[in-house]
PDB file of C-alpha atoms in Angstrom:
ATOM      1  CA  UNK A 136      36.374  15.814-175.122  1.00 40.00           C
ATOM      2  CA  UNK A 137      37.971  17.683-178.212  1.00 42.00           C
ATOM      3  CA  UNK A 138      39.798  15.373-181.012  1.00 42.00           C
ATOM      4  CA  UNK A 139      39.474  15.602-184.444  1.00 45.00           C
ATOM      5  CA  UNK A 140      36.591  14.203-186.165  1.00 47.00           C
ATOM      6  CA  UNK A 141      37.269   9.869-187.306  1.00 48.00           C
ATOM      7  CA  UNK A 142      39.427   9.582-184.004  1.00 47.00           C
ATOM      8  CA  UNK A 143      38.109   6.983-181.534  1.00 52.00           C
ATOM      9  CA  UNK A 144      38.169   8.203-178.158  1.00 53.00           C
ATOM     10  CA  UNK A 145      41.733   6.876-176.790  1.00 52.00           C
ATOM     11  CA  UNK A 146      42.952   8.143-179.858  1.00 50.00           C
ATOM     12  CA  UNK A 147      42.148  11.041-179.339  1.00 52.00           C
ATOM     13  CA  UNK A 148      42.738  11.146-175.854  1.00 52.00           C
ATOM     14  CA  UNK A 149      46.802   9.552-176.550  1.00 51.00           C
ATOM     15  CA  UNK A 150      47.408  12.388-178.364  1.00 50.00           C
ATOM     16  CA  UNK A 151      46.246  14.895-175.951  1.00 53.00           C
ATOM     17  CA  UNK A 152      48.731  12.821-173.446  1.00 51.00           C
ATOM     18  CA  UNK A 153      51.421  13.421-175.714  1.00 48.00           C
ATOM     19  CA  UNK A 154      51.028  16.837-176.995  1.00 50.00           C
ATOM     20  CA  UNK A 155      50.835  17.966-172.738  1.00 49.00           C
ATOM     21  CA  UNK A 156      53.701  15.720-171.758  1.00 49.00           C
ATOM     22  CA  UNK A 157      55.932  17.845-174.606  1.00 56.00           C
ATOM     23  CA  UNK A 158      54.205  21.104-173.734  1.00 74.00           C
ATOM     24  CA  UNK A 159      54.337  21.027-170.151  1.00 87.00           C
ATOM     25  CA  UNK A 160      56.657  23.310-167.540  1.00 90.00           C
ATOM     26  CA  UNK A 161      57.728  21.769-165.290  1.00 92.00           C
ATOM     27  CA  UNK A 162      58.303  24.155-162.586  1.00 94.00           C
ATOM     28  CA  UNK A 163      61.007  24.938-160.176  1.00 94.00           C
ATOM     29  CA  UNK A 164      60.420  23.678-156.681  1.00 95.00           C
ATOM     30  CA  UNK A 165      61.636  24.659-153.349  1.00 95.00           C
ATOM     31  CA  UNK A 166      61.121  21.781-150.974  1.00 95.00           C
ATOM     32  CA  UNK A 167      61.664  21.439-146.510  1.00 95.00           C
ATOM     33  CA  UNK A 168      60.189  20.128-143.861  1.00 94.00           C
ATOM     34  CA  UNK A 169      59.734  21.355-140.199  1.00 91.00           C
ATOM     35  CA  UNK A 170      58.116  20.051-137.100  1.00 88.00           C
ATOM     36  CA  UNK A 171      54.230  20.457-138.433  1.00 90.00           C
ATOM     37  CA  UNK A 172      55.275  18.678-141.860  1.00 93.00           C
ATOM     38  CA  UNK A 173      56.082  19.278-145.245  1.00 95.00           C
ATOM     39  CA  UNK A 174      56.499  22.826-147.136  1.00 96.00           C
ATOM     40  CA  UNK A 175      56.912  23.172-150.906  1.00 96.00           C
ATOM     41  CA  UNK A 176      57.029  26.725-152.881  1.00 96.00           C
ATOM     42  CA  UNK A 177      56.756  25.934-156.482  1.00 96.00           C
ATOM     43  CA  UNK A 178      57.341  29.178-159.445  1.00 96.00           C
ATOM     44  CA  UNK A 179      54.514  29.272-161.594  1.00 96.00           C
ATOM     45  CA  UNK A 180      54.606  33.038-163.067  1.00 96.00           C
ATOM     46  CA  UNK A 181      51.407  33.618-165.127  1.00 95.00           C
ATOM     47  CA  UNK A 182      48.854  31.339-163.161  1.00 96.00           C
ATOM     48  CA  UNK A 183      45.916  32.884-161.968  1.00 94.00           C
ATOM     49  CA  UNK A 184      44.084  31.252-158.888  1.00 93.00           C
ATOM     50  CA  UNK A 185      41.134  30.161-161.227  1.00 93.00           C
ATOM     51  CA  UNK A 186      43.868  28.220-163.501  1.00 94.00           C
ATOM     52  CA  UNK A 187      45.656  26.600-161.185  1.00 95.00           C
ATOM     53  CA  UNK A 188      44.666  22.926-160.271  1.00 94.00           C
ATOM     54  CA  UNK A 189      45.993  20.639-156.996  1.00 94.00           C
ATOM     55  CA  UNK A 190      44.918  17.199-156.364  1.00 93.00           C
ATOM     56  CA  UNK A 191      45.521  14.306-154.639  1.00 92.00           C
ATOM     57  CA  UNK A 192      45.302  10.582-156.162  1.00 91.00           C
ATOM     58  CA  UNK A 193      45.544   7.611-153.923  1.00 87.00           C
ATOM     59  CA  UNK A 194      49.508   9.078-152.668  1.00 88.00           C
ATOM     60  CA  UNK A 195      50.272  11.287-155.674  1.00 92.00           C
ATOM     61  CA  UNK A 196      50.047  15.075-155.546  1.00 94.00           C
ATOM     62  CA  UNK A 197      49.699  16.553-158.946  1.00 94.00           C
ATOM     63  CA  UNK A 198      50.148  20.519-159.371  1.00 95.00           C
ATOM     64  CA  UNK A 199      48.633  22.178-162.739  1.00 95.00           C
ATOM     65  CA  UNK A 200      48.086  25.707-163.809  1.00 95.00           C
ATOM     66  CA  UNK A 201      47.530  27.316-167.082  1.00 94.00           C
ATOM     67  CA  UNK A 202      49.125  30.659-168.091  1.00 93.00           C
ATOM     68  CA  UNK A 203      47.222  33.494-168.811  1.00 88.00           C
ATOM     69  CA  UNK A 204      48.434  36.194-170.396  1.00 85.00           C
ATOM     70  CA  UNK A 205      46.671  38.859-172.842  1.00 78.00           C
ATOM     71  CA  UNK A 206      48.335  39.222-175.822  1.00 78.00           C
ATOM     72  CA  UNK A 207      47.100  42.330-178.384  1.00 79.00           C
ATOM     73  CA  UNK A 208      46.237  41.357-182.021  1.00 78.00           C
ATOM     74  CA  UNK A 209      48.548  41.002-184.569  1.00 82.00           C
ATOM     75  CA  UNK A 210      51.564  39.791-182.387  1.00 86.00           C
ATOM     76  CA  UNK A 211      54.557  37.982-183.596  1.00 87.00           C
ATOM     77  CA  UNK A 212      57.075  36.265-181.687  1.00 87.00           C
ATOM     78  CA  UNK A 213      60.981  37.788-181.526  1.00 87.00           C
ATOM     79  CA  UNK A 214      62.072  36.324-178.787  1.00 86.00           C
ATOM     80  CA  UNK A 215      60.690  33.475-176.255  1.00 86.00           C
ATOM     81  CA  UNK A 216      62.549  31.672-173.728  1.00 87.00           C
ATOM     82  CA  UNK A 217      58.666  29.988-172.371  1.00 88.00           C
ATOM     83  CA  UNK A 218      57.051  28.415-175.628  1.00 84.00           C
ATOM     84  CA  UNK A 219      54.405  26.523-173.185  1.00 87.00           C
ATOM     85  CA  UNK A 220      51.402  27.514-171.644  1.00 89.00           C
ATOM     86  CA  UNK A 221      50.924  24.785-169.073  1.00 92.00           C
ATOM     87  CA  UNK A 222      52.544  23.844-165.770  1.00 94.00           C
ATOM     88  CA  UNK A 223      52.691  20.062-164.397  1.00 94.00           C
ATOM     89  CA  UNK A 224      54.704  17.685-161.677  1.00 94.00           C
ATOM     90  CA  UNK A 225      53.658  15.793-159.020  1.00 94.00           C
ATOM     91  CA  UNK A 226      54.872  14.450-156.114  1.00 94.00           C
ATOM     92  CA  UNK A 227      54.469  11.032-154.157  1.00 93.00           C
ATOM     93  CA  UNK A 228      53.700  11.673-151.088  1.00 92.00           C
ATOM     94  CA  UNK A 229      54.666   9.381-147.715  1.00 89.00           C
ATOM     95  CA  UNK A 230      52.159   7.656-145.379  1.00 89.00           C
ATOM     96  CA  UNK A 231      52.660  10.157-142.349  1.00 90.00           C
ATOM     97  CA  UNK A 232      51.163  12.832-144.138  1.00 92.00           C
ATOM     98  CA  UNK A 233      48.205  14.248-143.498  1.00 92.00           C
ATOM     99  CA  UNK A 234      46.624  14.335-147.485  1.00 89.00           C
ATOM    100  CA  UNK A 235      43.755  15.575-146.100  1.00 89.00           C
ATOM    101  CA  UNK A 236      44.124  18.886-144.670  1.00 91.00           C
ATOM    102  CA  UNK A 237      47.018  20.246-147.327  1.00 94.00           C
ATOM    103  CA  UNK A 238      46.598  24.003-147.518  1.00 93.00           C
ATOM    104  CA  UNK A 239      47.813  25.678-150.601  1.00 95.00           C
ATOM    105  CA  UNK A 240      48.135  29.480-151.781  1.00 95.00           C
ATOM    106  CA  UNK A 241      49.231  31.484-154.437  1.00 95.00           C
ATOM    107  CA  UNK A 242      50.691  34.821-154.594  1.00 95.00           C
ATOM    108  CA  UNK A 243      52.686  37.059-157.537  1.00 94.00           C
ATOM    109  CA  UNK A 244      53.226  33.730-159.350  1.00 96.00           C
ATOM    110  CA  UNK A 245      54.511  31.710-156.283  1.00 96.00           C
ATOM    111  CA  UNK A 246      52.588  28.506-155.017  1.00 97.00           C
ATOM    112  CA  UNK A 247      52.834  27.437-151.253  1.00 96.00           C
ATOM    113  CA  UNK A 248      51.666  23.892-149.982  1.00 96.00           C
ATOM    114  CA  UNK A 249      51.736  23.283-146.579  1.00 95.00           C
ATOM    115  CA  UNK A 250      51.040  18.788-146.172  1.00 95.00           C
ATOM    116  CA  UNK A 251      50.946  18.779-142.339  1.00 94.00           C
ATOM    117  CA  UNK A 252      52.046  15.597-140.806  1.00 91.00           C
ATOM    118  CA  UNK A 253      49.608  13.155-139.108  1.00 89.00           C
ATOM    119  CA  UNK A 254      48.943  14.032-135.145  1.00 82.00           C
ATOM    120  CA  UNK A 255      50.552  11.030-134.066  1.00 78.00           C
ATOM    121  CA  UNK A 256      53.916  11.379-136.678  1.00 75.00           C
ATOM    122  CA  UNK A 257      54.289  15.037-134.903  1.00 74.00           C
ATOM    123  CA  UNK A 258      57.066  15.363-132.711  1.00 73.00           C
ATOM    124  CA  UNK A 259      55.880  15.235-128.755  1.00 72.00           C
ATOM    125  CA  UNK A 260      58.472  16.826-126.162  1.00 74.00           C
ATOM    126  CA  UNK A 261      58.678  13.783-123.322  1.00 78.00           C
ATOM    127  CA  UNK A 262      58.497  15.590-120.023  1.00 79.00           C
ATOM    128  CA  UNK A 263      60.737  14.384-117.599  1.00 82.00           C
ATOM    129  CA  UNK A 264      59.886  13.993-113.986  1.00 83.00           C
ATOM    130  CA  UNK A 265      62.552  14.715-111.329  1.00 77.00           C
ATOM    131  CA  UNK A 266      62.365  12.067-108.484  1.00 69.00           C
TER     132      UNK A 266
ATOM    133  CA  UNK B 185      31.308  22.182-161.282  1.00 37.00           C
ATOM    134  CA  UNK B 186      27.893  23.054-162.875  1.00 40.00           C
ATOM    135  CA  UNK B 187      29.028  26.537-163.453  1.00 37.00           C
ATOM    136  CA  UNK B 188      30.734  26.050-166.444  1.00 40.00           C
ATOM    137  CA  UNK B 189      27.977  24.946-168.145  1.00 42.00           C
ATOM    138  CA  UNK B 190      26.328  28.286-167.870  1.00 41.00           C
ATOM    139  CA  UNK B 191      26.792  30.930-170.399  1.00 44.00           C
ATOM    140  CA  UNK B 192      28.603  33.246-168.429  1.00 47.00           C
ATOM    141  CA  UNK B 193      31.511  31.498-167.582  1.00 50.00           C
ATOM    142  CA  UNK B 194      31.485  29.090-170.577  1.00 55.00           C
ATOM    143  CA  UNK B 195      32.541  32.408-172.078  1.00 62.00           C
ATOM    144  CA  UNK B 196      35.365  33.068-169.731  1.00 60.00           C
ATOM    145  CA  UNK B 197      36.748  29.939-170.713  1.00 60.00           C
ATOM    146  CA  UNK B 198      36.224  30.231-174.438  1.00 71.00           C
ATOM    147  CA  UNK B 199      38.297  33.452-174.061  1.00 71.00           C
ATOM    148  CA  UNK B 200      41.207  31.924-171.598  1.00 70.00           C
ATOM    149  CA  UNK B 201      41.635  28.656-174.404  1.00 73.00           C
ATOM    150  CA  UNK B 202      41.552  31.183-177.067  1.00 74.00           C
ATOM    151  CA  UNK B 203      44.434  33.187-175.283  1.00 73.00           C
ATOM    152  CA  UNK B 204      46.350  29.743-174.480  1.00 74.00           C
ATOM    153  CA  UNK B 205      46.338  28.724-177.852  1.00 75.00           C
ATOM    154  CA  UNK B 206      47.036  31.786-179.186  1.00 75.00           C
ATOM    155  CA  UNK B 207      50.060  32.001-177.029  1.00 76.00           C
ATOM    156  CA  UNK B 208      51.121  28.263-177.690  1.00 75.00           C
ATOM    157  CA  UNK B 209      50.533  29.262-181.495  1.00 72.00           C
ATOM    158  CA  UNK B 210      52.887  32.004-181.142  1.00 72.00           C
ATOM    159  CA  UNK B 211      55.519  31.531-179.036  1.00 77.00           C
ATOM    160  CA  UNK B 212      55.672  27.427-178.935  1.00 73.00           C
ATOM    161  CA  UNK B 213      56.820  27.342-182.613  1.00 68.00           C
ATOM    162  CA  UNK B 214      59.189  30.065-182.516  1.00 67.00           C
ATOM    163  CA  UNK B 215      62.359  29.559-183.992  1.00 67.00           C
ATOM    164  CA  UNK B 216      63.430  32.989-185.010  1.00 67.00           C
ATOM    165  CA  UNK B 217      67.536  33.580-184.587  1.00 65.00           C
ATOM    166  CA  UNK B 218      68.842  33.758-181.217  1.00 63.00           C
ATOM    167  CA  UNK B 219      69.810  37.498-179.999  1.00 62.00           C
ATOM    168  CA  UNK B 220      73.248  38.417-179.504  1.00 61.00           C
ATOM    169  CA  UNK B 221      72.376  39.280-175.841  1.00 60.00           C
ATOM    170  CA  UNK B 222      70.312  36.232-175.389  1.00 61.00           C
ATOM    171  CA  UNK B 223      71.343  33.778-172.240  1.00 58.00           C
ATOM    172  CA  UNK B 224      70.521  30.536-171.972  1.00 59.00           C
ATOM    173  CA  UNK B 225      68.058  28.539-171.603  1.00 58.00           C
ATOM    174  CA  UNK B 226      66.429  28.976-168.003  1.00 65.00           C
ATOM    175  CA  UNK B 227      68.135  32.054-167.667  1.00 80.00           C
ATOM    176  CA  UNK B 228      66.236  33.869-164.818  1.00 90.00           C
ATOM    177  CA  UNK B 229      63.691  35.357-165.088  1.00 92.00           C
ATOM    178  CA  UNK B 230      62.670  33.905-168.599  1.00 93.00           C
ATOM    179  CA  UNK B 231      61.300  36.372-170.651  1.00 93.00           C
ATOM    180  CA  UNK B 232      59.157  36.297-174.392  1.00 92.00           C
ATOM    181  CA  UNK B 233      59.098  39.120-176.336  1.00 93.00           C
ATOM    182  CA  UNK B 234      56.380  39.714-179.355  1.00 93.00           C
ATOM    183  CA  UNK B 235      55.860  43.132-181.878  1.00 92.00           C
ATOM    184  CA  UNK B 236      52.824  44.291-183.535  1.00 91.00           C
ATOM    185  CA  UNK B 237      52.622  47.063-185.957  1.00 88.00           C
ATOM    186  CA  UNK B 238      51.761  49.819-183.152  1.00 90.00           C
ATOM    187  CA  UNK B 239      54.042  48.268-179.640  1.00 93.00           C
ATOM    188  CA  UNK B 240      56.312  45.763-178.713  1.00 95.00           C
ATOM    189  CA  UNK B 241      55.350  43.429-175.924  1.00 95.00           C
ATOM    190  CA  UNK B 242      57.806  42.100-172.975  1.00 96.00           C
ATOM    191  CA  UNK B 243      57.074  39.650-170.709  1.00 95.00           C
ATOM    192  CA  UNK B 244      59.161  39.154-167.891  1.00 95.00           C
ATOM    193  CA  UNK B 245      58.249  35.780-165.760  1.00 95.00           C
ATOM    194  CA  UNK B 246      59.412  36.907-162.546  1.00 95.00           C
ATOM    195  CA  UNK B 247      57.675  34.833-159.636  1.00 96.00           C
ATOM    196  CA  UNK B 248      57.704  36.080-156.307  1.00 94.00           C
ATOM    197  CA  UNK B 249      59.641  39.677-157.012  1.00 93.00           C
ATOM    198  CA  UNK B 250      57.907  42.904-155.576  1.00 87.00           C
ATOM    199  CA  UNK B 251      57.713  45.095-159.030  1.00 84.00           C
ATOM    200  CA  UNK B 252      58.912  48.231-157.026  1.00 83.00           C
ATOM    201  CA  UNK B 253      62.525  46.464-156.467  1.00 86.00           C
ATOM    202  CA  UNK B 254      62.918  45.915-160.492  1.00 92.00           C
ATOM    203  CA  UNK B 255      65.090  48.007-161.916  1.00 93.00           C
ATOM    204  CA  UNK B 256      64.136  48.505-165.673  1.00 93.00           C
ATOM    205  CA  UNK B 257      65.312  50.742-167.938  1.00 93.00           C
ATOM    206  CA  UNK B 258      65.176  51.463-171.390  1.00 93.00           C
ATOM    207  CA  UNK B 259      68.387  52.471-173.635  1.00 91.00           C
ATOM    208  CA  UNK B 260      67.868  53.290-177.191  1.00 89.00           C
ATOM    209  CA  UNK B 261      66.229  49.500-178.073  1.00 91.00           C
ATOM    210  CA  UNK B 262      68.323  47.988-175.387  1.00 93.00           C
ATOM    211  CA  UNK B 263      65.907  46.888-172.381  1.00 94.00           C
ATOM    212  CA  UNK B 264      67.760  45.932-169.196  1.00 94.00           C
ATOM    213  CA  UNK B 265      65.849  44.351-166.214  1.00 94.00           C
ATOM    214  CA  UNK B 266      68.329  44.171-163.115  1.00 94.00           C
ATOM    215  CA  UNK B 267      66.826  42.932-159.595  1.00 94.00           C
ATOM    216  CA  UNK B 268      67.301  40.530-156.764  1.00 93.00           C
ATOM    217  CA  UNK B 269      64.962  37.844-155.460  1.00 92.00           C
ATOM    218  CA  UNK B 270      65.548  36.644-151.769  1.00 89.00           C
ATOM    219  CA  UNK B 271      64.364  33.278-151.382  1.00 89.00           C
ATOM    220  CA  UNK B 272      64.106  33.017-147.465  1.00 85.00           C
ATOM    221  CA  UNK B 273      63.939  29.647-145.959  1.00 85.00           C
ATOM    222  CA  UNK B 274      63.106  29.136-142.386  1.00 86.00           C
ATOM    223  CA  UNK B 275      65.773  28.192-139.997  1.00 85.00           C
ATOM    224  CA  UNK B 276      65.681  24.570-138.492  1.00 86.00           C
ATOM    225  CA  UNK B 277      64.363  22.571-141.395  1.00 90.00           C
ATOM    226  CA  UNK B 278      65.232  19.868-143.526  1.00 92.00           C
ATOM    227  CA  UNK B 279      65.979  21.076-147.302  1.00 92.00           C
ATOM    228  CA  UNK B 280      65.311  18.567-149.351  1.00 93.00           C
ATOM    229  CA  UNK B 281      65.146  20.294-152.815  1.00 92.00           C
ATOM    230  CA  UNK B 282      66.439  24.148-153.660  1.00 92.00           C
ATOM    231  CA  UNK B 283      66.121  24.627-157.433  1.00 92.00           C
ATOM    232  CA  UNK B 284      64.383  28.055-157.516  1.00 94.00           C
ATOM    233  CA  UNK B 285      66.202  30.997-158.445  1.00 93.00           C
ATOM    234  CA  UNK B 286      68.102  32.690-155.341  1.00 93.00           C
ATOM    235  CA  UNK B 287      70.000  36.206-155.997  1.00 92.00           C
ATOM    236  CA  UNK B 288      70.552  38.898-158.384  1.00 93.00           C
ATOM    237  CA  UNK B 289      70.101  39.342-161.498  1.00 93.00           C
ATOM    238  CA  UNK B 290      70.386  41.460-164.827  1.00 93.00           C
ATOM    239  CA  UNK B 291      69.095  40.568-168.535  1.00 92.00           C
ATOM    240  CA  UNK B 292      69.285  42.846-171.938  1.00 91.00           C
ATOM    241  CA  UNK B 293      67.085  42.176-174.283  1.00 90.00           C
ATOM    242  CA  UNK B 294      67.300  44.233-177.971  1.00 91.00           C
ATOM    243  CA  UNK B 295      64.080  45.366-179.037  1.00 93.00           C
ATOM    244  CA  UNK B 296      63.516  46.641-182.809  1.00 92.00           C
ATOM    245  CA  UNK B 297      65.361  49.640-183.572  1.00 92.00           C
ATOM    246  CA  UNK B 298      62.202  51.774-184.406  1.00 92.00           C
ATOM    247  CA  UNK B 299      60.376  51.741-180.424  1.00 94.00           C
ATOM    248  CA  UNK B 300      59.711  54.756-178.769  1.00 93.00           C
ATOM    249  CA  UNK B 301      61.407  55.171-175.113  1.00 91.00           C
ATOM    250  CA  UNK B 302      59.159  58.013-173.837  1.00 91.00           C
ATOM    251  CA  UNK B 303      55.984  55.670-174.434  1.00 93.00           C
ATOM    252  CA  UNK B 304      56.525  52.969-172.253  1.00 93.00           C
ATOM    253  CA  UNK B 305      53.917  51.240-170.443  1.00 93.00           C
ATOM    254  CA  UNK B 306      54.598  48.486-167.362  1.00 92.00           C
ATOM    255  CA  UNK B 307      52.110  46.431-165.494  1.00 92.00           C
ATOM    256  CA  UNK B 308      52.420  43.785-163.087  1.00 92.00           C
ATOM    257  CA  UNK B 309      50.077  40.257-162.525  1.00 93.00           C
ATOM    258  CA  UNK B 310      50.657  36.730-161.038  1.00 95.00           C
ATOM    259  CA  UNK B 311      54.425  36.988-161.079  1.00 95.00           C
ATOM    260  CA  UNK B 312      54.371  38.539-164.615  1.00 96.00           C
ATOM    261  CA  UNK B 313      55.808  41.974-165.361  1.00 94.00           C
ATOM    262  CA  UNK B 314      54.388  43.046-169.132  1.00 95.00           C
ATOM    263  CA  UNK B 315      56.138  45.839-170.432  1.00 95.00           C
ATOM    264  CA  UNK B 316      54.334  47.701-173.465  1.00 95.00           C
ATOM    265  CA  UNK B 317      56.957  50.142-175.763  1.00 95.00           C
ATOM    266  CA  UNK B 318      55.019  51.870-178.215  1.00 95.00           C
ATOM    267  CA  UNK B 319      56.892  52.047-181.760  1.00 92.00           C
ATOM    268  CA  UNK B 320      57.211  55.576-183.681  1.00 89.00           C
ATOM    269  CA  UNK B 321      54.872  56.298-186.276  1.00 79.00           C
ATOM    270  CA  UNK B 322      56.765  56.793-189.415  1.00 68.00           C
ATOM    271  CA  UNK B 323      57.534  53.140-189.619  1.00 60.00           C
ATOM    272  CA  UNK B 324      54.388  52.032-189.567  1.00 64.00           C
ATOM    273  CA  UNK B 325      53.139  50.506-192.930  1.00 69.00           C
ATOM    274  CA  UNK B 326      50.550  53.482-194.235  1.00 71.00           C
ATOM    275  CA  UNK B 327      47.999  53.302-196.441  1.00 78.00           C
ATOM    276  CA  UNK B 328      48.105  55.388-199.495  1.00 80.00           C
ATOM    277  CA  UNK B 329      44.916  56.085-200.942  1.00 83.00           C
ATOM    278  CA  UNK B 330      44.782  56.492-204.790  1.00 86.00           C
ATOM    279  CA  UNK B 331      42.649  59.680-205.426  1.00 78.00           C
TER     280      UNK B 331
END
């Protein structure tokens, strides 16, 4: 816990809420869904695999990462169109989802989530018998 | 979990927050006059821009885009990125949200007038393409030594 010194701790913890809710990306997000379930791509350029951070709470699926970027000494700004170093959203996911065996990866900046559905939501072809 | 309270990569950390603040510091207050060739706001790719005495430092936030199909060149000051990103979706799904960036693209971005274009420098890592010009020496602040 970081705050400044005289803060109680939900002080110090509202402002932390505020200053990431103003600082936050939120990033672009490609979103579909095939037979095996859900797909989303999300653009987070500058996350590393060690800064970025998925979970799931009760049906909400919240998507973090940090940017890291080296920067040499002495630097000042001319020109930025990103003035935050943190990416956030989440997404509320539906009861035919499997939240337990989403598979995620990340690669040049791009995140993929696969949410599979449940066995019994997936699609079954119904044979049909000739007489 | 435990890990981080070891030394080793308690000090990984230490360096990443002092990077993320020193980035917030520097580029979340900016509010330096908008270049004539600027575009708007999430104008893809988005790209921040920051000069020391000895380079100039571009970062391009380009997600997804092999850095061999970037076309980059460097005119004078005038840096032009030009490129395409293909965002292939499968055929026979449902779309229920497209809001990344799908197509070509070209930005120009005016660096200060003193960078060198023979000492450029371009590197690629999670989606971010960091382009280093160096700047010529004479307009670097010198010391003059009183003998």
């Amino acid at each position: 816990m970081t705050g400044k010194p005289g803060m109680t701790k939900q002080e110090s913890r509202g402002l932390k809420q505020r200053r990431d809710a103003e600082h936050s990306i939120r990033p672009a997000v490609d979103i579909f869904e095939n037979q095996a379930g859900i797909v989303l791509r999300a653009d987070m350029p500058g996350v590393a695999r060690e800064h970025l951070n998925m979970r799931v709470d009760h049906d909400t699926l919240s998507i973090e990462g940090e940017i890291s970027i080296s920067m040499p000494e002495g630097m000042e700004p001319i020109h930025a169109d990103v003035r935050a170093t943190h990416y956030r959203r989440s997404f509320l996911l539906s009861r035919e989802l499997d939240s337990g065996r989403i598979d995620a990866s990340l690669k040049d900046g791009v995140l993929t989530v696969r949410i599979p559905k449940l066995a019994e939501h997936q699609p079954r072809k119904i044979e049909i018998r000739t007489a | 979990m435990l890990g981080y309270l070891s030394g080793f990569d308690n000090d990984i950390f230490d360096q990443f927050e002092r990077m993320r603040r020193q980035m917030d510091r520097l580029f979340g207050d900016w509010s330096g006059a908008t270049g004539i060739r600027a575009m708007a706001a999430g104008s893809f790719p988005a790209i921040n821009v920051g000069a020391s005495p000895e380079q100039v430092d571009v970062y391009v936030f380009a997600p997804g885009i092999a850095p061999d199909s970037l076309d980059i060149s460097l005119q004078q000051n005038l840096l032009s990125i030009s490129g395409e990103r293909k965002v292939e979706l499968p055929e026979n799904v449902q779309l229920y949200r497209r809001e990344r960036f799908n197509g070509s693209f070209h930005r120009t971005i005016t660096l200060p007038e003193d960078v060198d274009p023979d000492r450029v420098n371009a590197s690629c890592r999670d989606g971010v393409l960091h382009i280093t010009v160096q700047r010529r020496e004479e307009v670097r602040p010198r010391r003059i030594e009183v003998s």
